[in-house]
Coordinates of C-alpha atoms in Angstrom, one line a residue:
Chain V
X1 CA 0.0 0.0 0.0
X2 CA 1.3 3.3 -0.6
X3 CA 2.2 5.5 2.1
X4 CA -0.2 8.4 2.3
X5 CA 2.0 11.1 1.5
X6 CA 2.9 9.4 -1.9
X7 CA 2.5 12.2 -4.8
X8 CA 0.9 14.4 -2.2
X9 CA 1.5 18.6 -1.9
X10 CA 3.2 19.7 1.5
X11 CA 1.4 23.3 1.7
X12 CA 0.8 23.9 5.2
X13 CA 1.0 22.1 8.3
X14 CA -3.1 22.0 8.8
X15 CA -3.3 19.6 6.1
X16 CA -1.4 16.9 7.9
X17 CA -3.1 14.5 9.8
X18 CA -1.3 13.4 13.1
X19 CA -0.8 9.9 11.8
X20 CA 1.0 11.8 8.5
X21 CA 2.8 13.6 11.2
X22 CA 4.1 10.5 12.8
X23 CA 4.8 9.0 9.4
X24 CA 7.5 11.9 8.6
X25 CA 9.1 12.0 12.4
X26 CA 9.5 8.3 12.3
X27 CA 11.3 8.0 8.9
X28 CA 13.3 11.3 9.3
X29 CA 14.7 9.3 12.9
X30 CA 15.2 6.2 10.6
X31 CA 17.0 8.1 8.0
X32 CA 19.6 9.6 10.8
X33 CA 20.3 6.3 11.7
X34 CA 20.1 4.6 8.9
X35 CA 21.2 6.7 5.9
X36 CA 20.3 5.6 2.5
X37 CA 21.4 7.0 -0.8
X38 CA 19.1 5.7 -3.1
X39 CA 15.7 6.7 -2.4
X40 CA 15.9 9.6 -4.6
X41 CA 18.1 7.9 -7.5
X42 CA 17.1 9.6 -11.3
X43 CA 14.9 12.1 -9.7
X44 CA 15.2 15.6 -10.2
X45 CA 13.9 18.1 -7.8
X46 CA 13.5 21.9 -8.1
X47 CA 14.6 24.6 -5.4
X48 CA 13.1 27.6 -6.5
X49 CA 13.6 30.3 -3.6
X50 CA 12.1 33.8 -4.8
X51 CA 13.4 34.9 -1.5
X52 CA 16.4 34.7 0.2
X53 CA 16.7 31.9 3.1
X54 CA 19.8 30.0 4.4
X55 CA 18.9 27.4 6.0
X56 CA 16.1 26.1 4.4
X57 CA 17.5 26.2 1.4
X58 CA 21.1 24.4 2.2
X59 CA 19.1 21.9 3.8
X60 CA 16.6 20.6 1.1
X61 CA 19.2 20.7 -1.1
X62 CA 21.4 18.7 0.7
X63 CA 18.9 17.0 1.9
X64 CA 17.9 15.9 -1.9
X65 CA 21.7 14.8 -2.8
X66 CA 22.3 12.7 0.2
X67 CA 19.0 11.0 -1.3
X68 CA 21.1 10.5 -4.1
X69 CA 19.0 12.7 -6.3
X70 CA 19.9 16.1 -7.8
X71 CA 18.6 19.5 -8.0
X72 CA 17.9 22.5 -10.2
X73 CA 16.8 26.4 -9.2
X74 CA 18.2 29.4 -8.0
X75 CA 18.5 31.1 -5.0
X76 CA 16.7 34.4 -5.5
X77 CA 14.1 35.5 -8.4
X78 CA 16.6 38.5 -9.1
X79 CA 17.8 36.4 -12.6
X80 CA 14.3 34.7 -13.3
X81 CA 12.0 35.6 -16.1
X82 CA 9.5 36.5 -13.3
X83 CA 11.6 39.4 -12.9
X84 CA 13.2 40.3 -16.5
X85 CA 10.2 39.4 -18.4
X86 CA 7.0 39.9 -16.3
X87 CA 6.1 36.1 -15.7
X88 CA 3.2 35.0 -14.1
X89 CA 4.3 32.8 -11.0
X90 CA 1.7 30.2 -12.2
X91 CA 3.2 29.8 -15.7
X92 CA 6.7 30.0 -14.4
X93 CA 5.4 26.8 -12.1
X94 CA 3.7 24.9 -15.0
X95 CA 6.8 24.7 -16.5
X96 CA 9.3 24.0 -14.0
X97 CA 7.1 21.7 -13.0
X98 CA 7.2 19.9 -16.4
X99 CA 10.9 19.4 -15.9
X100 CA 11.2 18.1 -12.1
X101 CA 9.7 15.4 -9.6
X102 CA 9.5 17.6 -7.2
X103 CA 9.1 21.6 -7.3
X104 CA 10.2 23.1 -3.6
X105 CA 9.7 26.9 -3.5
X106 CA 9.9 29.7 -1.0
X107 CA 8.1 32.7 -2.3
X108 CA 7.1 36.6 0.0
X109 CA 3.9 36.2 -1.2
X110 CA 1.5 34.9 1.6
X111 CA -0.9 31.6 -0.4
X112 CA 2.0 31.2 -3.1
X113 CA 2.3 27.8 -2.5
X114 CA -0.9 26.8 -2.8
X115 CA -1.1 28.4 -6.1
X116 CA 1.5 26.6 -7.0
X117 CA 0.2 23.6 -6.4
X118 CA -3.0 23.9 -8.6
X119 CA -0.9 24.3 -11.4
X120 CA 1.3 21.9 -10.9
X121 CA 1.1 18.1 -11.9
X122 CA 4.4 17.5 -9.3
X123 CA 4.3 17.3 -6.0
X124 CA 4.7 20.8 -4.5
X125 CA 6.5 21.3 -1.4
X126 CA 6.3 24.8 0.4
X127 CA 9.3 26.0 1.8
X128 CA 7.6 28.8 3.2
X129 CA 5.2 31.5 1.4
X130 CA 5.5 34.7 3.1
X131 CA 3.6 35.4 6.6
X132 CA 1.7 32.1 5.9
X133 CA 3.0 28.6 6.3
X134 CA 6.6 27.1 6.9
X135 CA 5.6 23.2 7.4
X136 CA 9.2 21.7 7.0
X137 CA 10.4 24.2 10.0
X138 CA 7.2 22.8 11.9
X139 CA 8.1 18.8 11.0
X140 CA 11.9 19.6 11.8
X141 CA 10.8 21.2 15.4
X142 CA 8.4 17.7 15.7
X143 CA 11.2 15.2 14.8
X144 CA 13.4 17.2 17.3
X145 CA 11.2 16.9 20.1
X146 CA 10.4 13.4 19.5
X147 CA 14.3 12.8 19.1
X148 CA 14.9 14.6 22.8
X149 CA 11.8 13.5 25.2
X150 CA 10.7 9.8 23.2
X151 CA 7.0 11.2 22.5
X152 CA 5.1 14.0 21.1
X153 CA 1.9 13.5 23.3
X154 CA 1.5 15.2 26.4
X155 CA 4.6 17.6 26.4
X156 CA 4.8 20.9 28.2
X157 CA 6.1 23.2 26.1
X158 CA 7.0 27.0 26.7
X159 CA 7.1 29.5 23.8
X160 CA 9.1 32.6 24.2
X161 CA 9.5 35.6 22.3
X162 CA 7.3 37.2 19.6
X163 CA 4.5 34.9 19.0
X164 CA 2.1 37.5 17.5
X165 CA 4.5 37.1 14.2
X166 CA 6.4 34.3 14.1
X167 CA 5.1 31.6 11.6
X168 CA 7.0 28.6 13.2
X169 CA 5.2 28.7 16.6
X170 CA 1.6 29.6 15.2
X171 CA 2.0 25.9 13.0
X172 CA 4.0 24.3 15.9
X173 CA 1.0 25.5 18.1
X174 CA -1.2 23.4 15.8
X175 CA 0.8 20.4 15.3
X176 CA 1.3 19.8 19.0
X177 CA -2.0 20.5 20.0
X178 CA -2.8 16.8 17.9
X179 CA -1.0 15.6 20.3
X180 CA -2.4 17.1 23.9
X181 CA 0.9 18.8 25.0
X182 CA 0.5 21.3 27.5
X183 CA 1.4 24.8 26.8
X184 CA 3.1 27.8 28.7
X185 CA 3.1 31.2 26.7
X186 CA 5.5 33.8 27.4
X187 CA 5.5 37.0 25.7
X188 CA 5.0 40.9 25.7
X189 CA 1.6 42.0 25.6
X190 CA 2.4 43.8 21.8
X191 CA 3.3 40.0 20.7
X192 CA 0.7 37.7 22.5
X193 CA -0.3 34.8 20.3
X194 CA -3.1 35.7 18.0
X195 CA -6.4 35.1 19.5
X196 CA -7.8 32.8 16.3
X197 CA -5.3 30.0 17.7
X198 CA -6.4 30.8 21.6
X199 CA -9.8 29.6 20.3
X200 CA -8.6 26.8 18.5
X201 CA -7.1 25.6 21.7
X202 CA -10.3 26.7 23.4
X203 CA -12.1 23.8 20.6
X204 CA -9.9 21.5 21.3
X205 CA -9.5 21.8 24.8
X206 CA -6.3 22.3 25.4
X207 CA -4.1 23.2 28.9
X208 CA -2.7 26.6 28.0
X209 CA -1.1 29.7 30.5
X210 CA 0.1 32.7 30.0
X211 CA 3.1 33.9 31.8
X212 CA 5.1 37.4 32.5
X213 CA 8.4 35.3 33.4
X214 CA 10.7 32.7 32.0
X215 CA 12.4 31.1 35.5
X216 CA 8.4 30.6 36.7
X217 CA 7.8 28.3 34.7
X218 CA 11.8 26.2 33.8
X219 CA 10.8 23.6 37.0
X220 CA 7.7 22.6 34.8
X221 CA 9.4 21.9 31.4
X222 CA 10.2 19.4 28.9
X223 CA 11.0 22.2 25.9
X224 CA 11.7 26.3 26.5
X225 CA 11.1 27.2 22.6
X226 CA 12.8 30.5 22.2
X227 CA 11.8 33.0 19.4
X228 CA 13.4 36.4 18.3
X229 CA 11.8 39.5 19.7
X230 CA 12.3 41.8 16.8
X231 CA 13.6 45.2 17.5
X232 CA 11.4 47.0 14.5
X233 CA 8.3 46.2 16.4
X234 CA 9.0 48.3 19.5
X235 CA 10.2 51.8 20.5
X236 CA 13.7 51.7 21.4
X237 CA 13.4 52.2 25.4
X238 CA 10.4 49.6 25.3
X239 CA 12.5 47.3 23.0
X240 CA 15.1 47.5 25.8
X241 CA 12.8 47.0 28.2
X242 CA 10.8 44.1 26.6
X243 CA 14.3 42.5 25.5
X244 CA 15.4 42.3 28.7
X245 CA 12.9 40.4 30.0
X246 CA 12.6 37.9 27.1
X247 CA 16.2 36.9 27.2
X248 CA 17.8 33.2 28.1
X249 CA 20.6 32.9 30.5
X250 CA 22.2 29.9 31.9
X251 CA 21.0 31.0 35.1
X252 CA 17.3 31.0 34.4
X253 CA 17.8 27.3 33.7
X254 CA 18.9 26.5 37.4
X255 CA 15.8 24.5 38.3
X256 CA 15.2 23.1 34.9
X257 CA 14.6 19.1 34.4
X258 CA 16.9 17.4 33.4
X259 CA 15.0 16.1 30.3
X260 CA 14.6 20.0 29.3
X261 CA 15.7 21.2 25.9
X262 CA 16.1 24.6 24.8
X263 CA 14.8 24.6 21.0
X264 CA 14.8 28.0 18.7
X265 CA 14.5 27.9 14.8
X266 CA 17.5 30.2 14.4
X267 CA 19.1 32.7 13.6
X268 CA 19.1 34.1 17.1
X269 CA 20.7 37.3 18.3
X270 CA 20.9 38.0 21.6
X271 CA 17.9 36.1 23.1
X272 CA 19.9 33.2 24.3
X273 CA 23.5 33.7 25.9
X274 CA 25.8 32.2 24.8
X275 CA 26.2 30.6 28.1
X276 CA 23.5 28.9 27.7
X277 CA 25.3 26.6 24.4
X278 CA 27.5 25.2 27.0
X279 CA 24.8 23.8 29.1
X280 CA 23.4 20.4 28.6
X281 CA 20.1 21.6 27.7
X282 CA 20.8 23.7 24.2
X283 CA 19.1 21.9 21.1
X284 CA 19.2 24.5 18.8
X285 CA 22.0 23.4 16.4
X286 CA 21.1 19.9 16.7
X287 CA 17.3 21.1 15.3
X288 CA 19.1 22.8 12.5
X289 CA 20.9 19.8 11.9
X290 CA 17.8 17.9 11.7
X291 CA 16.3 20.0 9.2
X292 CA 18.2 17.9 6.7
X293 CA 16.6 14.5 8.0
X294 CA 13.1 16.4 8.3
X295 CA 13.2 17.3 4.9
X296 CA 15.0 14.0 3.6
X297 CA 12.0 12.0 4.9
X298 CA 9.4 14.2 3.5
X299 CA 11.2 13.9 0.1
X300 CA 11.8 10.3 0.5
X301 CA 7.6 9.7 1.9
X302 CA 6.3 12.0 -1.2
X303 CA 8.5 10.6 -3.9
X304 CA 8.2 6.9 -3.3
X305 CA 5.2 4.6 -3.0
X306 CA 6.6 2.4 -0.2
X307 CA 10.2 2.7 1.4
Chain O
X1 CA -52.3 63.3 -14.6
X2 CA -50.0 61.7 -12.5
X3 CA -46.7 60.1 -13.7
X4 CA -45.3 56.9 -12.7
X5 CA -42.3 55.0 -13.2
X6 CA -43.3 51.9 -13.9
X7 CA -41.7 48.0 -14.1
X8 CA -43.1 45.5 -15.6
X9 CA -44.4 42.5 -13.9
X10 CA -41.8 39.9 -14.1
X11 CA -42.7 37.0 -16.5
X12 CA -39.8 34.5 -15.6
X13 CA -37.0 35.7 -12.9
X14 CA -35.8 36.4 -9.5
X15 CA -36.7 39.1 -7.1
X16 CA -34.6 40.1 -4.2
X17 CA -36.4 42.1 -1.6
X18 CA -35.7 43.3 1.6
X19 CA -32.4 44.1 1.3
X20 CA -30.6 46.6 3.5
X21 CA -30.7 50.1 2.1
X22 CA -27.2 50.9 0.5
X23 CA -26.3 46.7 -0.1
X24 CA -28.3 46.5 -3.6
X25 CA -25.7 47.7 -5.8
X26 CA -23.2 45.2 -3.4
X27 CA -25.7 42.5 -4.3
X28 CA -25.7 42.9 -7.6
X29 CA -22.0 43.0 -7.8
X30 CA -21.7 39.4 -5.9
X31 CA -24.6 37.7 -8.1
X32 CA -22.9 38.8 -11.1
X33 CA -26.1 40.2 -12.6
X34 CA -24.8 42.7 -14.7
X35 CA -22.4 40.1 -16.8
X36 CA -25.7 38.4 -17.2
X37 CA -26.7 40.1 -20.1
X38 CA -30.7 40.1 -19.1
X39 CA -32.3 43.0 -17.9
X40 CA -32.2 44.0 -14.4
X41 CA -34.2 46.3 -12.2
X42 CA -33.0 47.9 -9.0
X43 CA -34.6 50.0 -6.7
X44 CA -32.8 52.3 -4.0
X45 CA -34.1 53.6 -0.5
X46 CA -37.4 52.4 -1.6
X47 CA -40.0 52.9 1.9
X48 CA -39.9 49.6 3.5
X49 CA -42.6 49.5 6.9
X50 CA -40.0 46.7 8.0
X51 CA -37.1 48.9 8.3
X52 CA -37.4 52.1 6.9
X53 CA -36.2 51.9 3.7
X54 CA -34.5 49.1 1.5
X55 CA -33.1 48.5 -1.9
X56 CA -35.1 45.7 -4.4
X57 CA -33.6 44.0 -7.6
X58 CA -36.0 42.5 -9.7
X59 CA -33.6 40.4 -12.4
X60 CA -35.4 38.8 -15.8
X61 CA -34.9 35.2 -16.9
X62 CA -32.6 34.0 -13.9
X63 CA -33.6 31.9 -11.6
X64 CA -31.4 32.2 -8.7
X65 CA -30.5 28.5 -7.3
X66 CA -31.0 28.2 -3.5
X67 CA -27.3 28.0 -3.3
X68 CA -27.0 31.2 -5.7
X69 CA -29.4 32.6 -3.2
X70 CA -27.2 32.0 0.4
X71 CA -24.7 34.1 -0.9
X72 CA -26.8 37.2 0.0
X73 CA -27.2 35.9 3.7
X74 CA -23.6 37.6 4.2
X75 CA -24.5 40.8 3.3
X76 CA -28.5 40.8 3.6
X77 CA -29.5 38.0 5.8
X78 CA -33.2 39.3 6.0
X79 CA -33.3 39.5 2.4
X80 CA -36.6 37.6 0.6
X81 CA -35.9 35.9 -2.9
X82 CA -38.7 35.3 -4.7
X83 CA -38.4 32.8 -8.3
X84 CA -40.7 33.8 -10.5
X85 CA -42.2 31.5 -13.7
X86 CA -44.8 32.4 -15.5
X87 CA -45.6 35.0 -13.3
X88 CA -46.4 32.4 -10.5
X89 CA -43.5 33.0 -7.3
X90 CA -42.8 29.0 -8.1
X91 CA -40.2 29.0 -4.7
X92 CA -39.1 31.0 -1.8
X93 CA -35.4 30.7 -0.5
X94 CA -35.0 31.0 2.9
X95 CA -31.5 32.4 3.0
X96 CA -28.3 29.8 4.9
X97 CA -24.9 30.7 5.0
X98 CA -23.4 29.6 1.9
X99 CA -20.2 26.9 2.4
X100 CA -17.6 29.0 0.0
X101 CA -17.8 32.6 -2.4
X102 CA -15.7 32.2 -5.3
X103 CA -14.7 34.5 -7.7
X104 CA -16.2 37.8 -6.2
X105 CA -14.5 38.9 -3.0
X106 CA -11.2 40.7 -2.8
X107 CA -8.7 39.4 -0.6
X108 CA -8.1 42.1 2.4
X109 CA -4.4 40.4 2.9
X110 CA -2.6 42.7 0.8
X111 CA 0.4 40.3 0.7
X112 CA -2.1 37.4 -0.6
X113 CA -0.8 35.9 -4.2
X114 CA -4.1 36.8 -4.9
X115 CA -3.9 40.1 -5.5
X116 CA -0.6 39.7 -8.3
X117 CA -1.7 36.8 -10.0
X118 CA -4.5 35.4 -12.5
X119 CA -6.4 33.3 -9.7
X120 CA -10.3 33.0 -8.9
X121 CA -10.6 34.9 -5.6
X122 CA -12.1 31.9 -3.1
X123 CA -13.3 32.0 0.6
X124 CA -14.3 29.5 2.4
X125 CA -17.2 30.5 5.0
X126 CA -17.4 29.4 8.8
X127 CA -20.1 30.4 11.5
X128 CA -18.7 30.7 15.1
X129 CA -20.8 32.0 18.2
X130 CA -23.0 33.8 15.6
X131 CA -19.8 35.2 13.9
X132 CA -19.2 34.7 9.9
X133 CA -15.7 34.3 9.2
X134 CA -14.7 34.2 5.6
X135 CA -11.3 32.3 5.5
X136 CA -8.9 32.8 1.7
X137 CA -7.9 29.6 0.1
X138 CA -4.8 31.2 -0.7
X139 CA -3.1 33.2 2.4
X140 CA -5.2 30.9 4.7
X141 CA -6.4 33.9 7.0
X142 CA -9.9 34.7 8.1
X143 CA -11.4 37.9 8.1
X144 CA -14.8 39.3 9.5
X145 CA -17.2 39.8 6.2
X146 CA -17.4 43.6 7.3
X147 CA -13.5 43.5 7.0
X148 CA -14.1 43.1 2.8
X149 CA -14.6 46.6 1.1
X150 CA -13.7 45.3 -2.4
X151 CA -15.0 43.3 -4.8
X152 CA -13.1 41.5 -7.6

C-alpha cells in the first residue's frame, strides 16, 4: 500500500493529519540512523527560492543529494523571467514543474504555494510562502522533540518571544495540539499569540497559560522554545525593556529538568546567551541539523510509494 | 395626470427584496447580474414598513439557485428571494450561509498571491458563536465579512 504522503503537496502544516505527522518523524529518525542514498536515485527536484533563506535552502538541497538525487533552481528571483520578463508565478510553475519530480519553492507572497500547487502536476513542497505557512520548519521542530523526550503526546512546552508574528510557533502551536501537549506562553503583551489559535485551543481543549516570566515556569518543562523579539516592532526604550525580560541565561535554567531542551529555529541574536550553548540543555544546532533528516523523509515519503 | 415610473411584472426571474438600504448595488456585484446580459431592475431607499427603507432587484430570466441565493445571507441576511415562472412565485429561498464565495470577493491580505496573480478569488465561510468568518484559500487567514470593502 502506498504511504499516504505518496505524490501528495506539503502546503501547510493543517493539512497533515497526526498519523501523516508520525509517518515523517518516524522516517526522518530512521534516515539519521540509517542513511540511504538511493531513495531519490534519477529524480530531479526543483529549489526555487524567490526569497532569500539560508537554511532552508542548504538543507533541502542537501537533503535531496544525500537521497542520491539532484537538484535544479536558483536562489533568489533576481535572474528569473518572473523578474526580467513579467512572468506569471503560475506559468513560471507549470513549466518548472514539467521538468522536475518535485518543485520546492519559497516565495514573500503569503498563499504562493498553494497556487503553486493547482498548477502543478508535481508534488509541491512549500518552503515557506511569506507570513503564511513554513511546514518543513514545523516537521523539523516535531522530529526534534520526538528525538529529545521519546514522545510527542502530552509535552509541556514554553514559547518565548514574539508569538504575534512568528510563523514557526503559530503551526507548531497546531501540530502539537494533535497531540495534547501542554502549553506555557510567554511573551509581551504587543506580541501575545493571536487570539484565532487561543480559540482553537479553546475547541480542542487544550491546557494553555500565560506567563510574564521565564524562571516561573523552567521547573515545569520538557522544551523552552525561544523566538526572536524583533527590534522594528518596539520603540527603542520599550524594546530595551521588553528584551530584557525575554532573554535566556544559563542561570534561568537552574531549576530546569533534566529532560529539558532549549529549541529555537535560528538565527538568534541576543535572546539566548551564549552561556546557555555550553549547558546540557541547548538543542538549537542539533534542530538545525535535523532540518536535513526532516526534509530527507518528507522527500523520500512524497516521492516513493513504499520505502 | 400623474406620472409613474413603472416596471413591468416579471414573467420569468428572480426578485430580491428586503435588502438593506445601501447593499443593492453590493448585491448585484456578488450575483454577477450585470455580466448576465438580461435586464435587471434595482430599486434604492425604496420605503420599507419593516425597516425604513431598503433597496429591491428584480432580475429577468434567472432563476437564482437556493445556493445562488445563500450568498446574499452575508450581506442581507433578511433579504426575501422570490423565483418567479410564469408569473407564478414558483419558490421562496429561505437564506443559509453559503459553504464557499468564489470569484467575487477581494482578498483584504494585501500580501495574498491573490492580488498579483491570475487566480479565482475563493473564501471558504465558517459560522462561530453567531460570527461569519470568511477564511482565503490562498493566504489561509480569516477575516470578518465587514472587513471586505472590495469586490473582484
Amino acid at each position: 500500500m502506498a504511504n499516504p504522503l505518496y505524490q501528495k503537496h506539503i502546503i501547510s502544516i493543517s493539512d497533515l493529519s497526526r498519523e501523516e505527522l508520525e509517518l515523517v518523524v518516524h522516517t526522518a529518525a530512521e534516515l539519521k540512523r540509517h542513511p540511504r542514498n538511493d531513495l531519490l536515485k534519477d529524480r530531479v527536484v526543483a529549489s526555487c527560492f524567490f526569497e532569500a533563506s539560508t537554511r532552508t535552502r542548504l538543507s533541502f538541497e542537501t537533503a535531496v543529494q544525500r537521497l542520491g538525487g539532484s537538484v535544479i533552481g536558483f536562489a533568489d528571483a533576481g535572474n528569473t523571467s518572473l523578474a526580467k520578463k513579467g512572468e506569471t508565478l503560475a506559468d513560471s510553475v507549470r513549466i518548472i514543474t514539467s521538468y522536475v519530480d518535485a518543485y520546492v519553492m519559497r516565495h514573500p507572497r503569503d498563499g504562493a504555494a498553494r497556487l503553486a500547487a493547482e498548477c502543478s502536476t508535481k508534488p509541491v513542497i512549500n518552503a515557506g510562502d511569506g507570513a503564511n505557512q513554513h511546514p518543513t520548519q514545523t516537521l523539523l521542530d516535531l522530529f526534534t522533540l520526538h528525538e529529545t523526550q521519546g514522545r510527542l503526546d502530552g509535552l509541556k512546552v514554553a514559547f518565548v518571544g514574539d508569538l504575534k508574528y512568528g510563523r514557526t510557533v503559530h503551526s507548531l502551536v497546531q501540530a502539537l495540539s494533535l497531540f495534547g501537549c501542554r502549553f506555557y506562553f510567554i511573551a509581551p503583551l504587543a506580541l501575545a499569540l493571536p487570539d484565532y489559535l487561543y480559540e482553537e485551543l479553546d475547541e480542542r481543549n487544550i491546557d494553555y497559560s500565560d506567563h510574564e516570566d521565564i524562571e516561573e515556569v523552567v521547573p515545569e518543562l520538557d522544551i523552552l522554545y525561544m523566538t526572536r523579539v524583533q527590534k522594528e516592532r518596539f520603540e527603542e526604550t520599550e524594546f530595551h525593556q521588553v528584551k530584557s525580560r525575554f532573554v535566556l541565561t544559563a542561570d534561568t535554567l537552574a531549576q530546569a529538568r533534566p529532560n529539558l531542551r532549549v529549541l529555537h529555529p535560528l538565527p538568534r541574536v541576543d535572546e539566548i546567551e551564549t552561556g546557555v550553548d555550553q549547558t546540557p540543555y541547548a538543542y538549537y544546532f542539533q534542530q538545525a541539523e535535523n532540518g536535513v533528516y526532516a526534509r530527507q523523509a518528507l522527500l523520500a515519503l512524497v516521492l516513493n510509494e513504499t520505502l | 395626470m400623474e406620472h409613474k415610473l413603472t416596471v413591468e411584472a416579471l414573467k420569468d426571474g428572480t426578485v430580491i427584496d428586503h435588502i438593506p438600504a445601501g447593499q443593492g448595488r453590493r448585491i448585484a456585484k456578488l450575483l454577477r447580474l450585470s455580466e448576465s446580459g438580461q435586464r435587471v431592475y434595482m430599486g434604492f431607499n425604496l420605503p420599507s414598513q419593516r425597516s425604513g427603507k431598503k433597496d429591491l432587484i428584480k432580475v429577468e430570466n434567472i432563476l437564482l439557485s437556493a445556493e445562488d441565493a445563500n450568498q446574499l445571507a452575508l450581506y442581507a441576511p433578511d433579504a426575501t428571494v422570490n423565483v418567479i415562472e410564469d408569473f407564478e412565485v414558483v419558490a421562496k429561498h429561505k437564506l443559509g450561509v453559503p459553504e464557499s464565495i468564489a470569484g467575487v470577493l477581494v482578498c483584504p491580505n494585501s500580501n495574498c498571491i491573490s492580488h498579483v496573480e491570475p487566480v479565482t478569488s475563493h473564501f471558504s465561510v465558517r459560522s462561530r458563536h453567531g460570527e461569519i468568518r470568511l477564511k482565503c484559500k490562498y493566504c489561509e487567514k480569516a477575516y470578518a465579512k465587514e472587513v471586505f470593502t472590495g469586490l473582484s
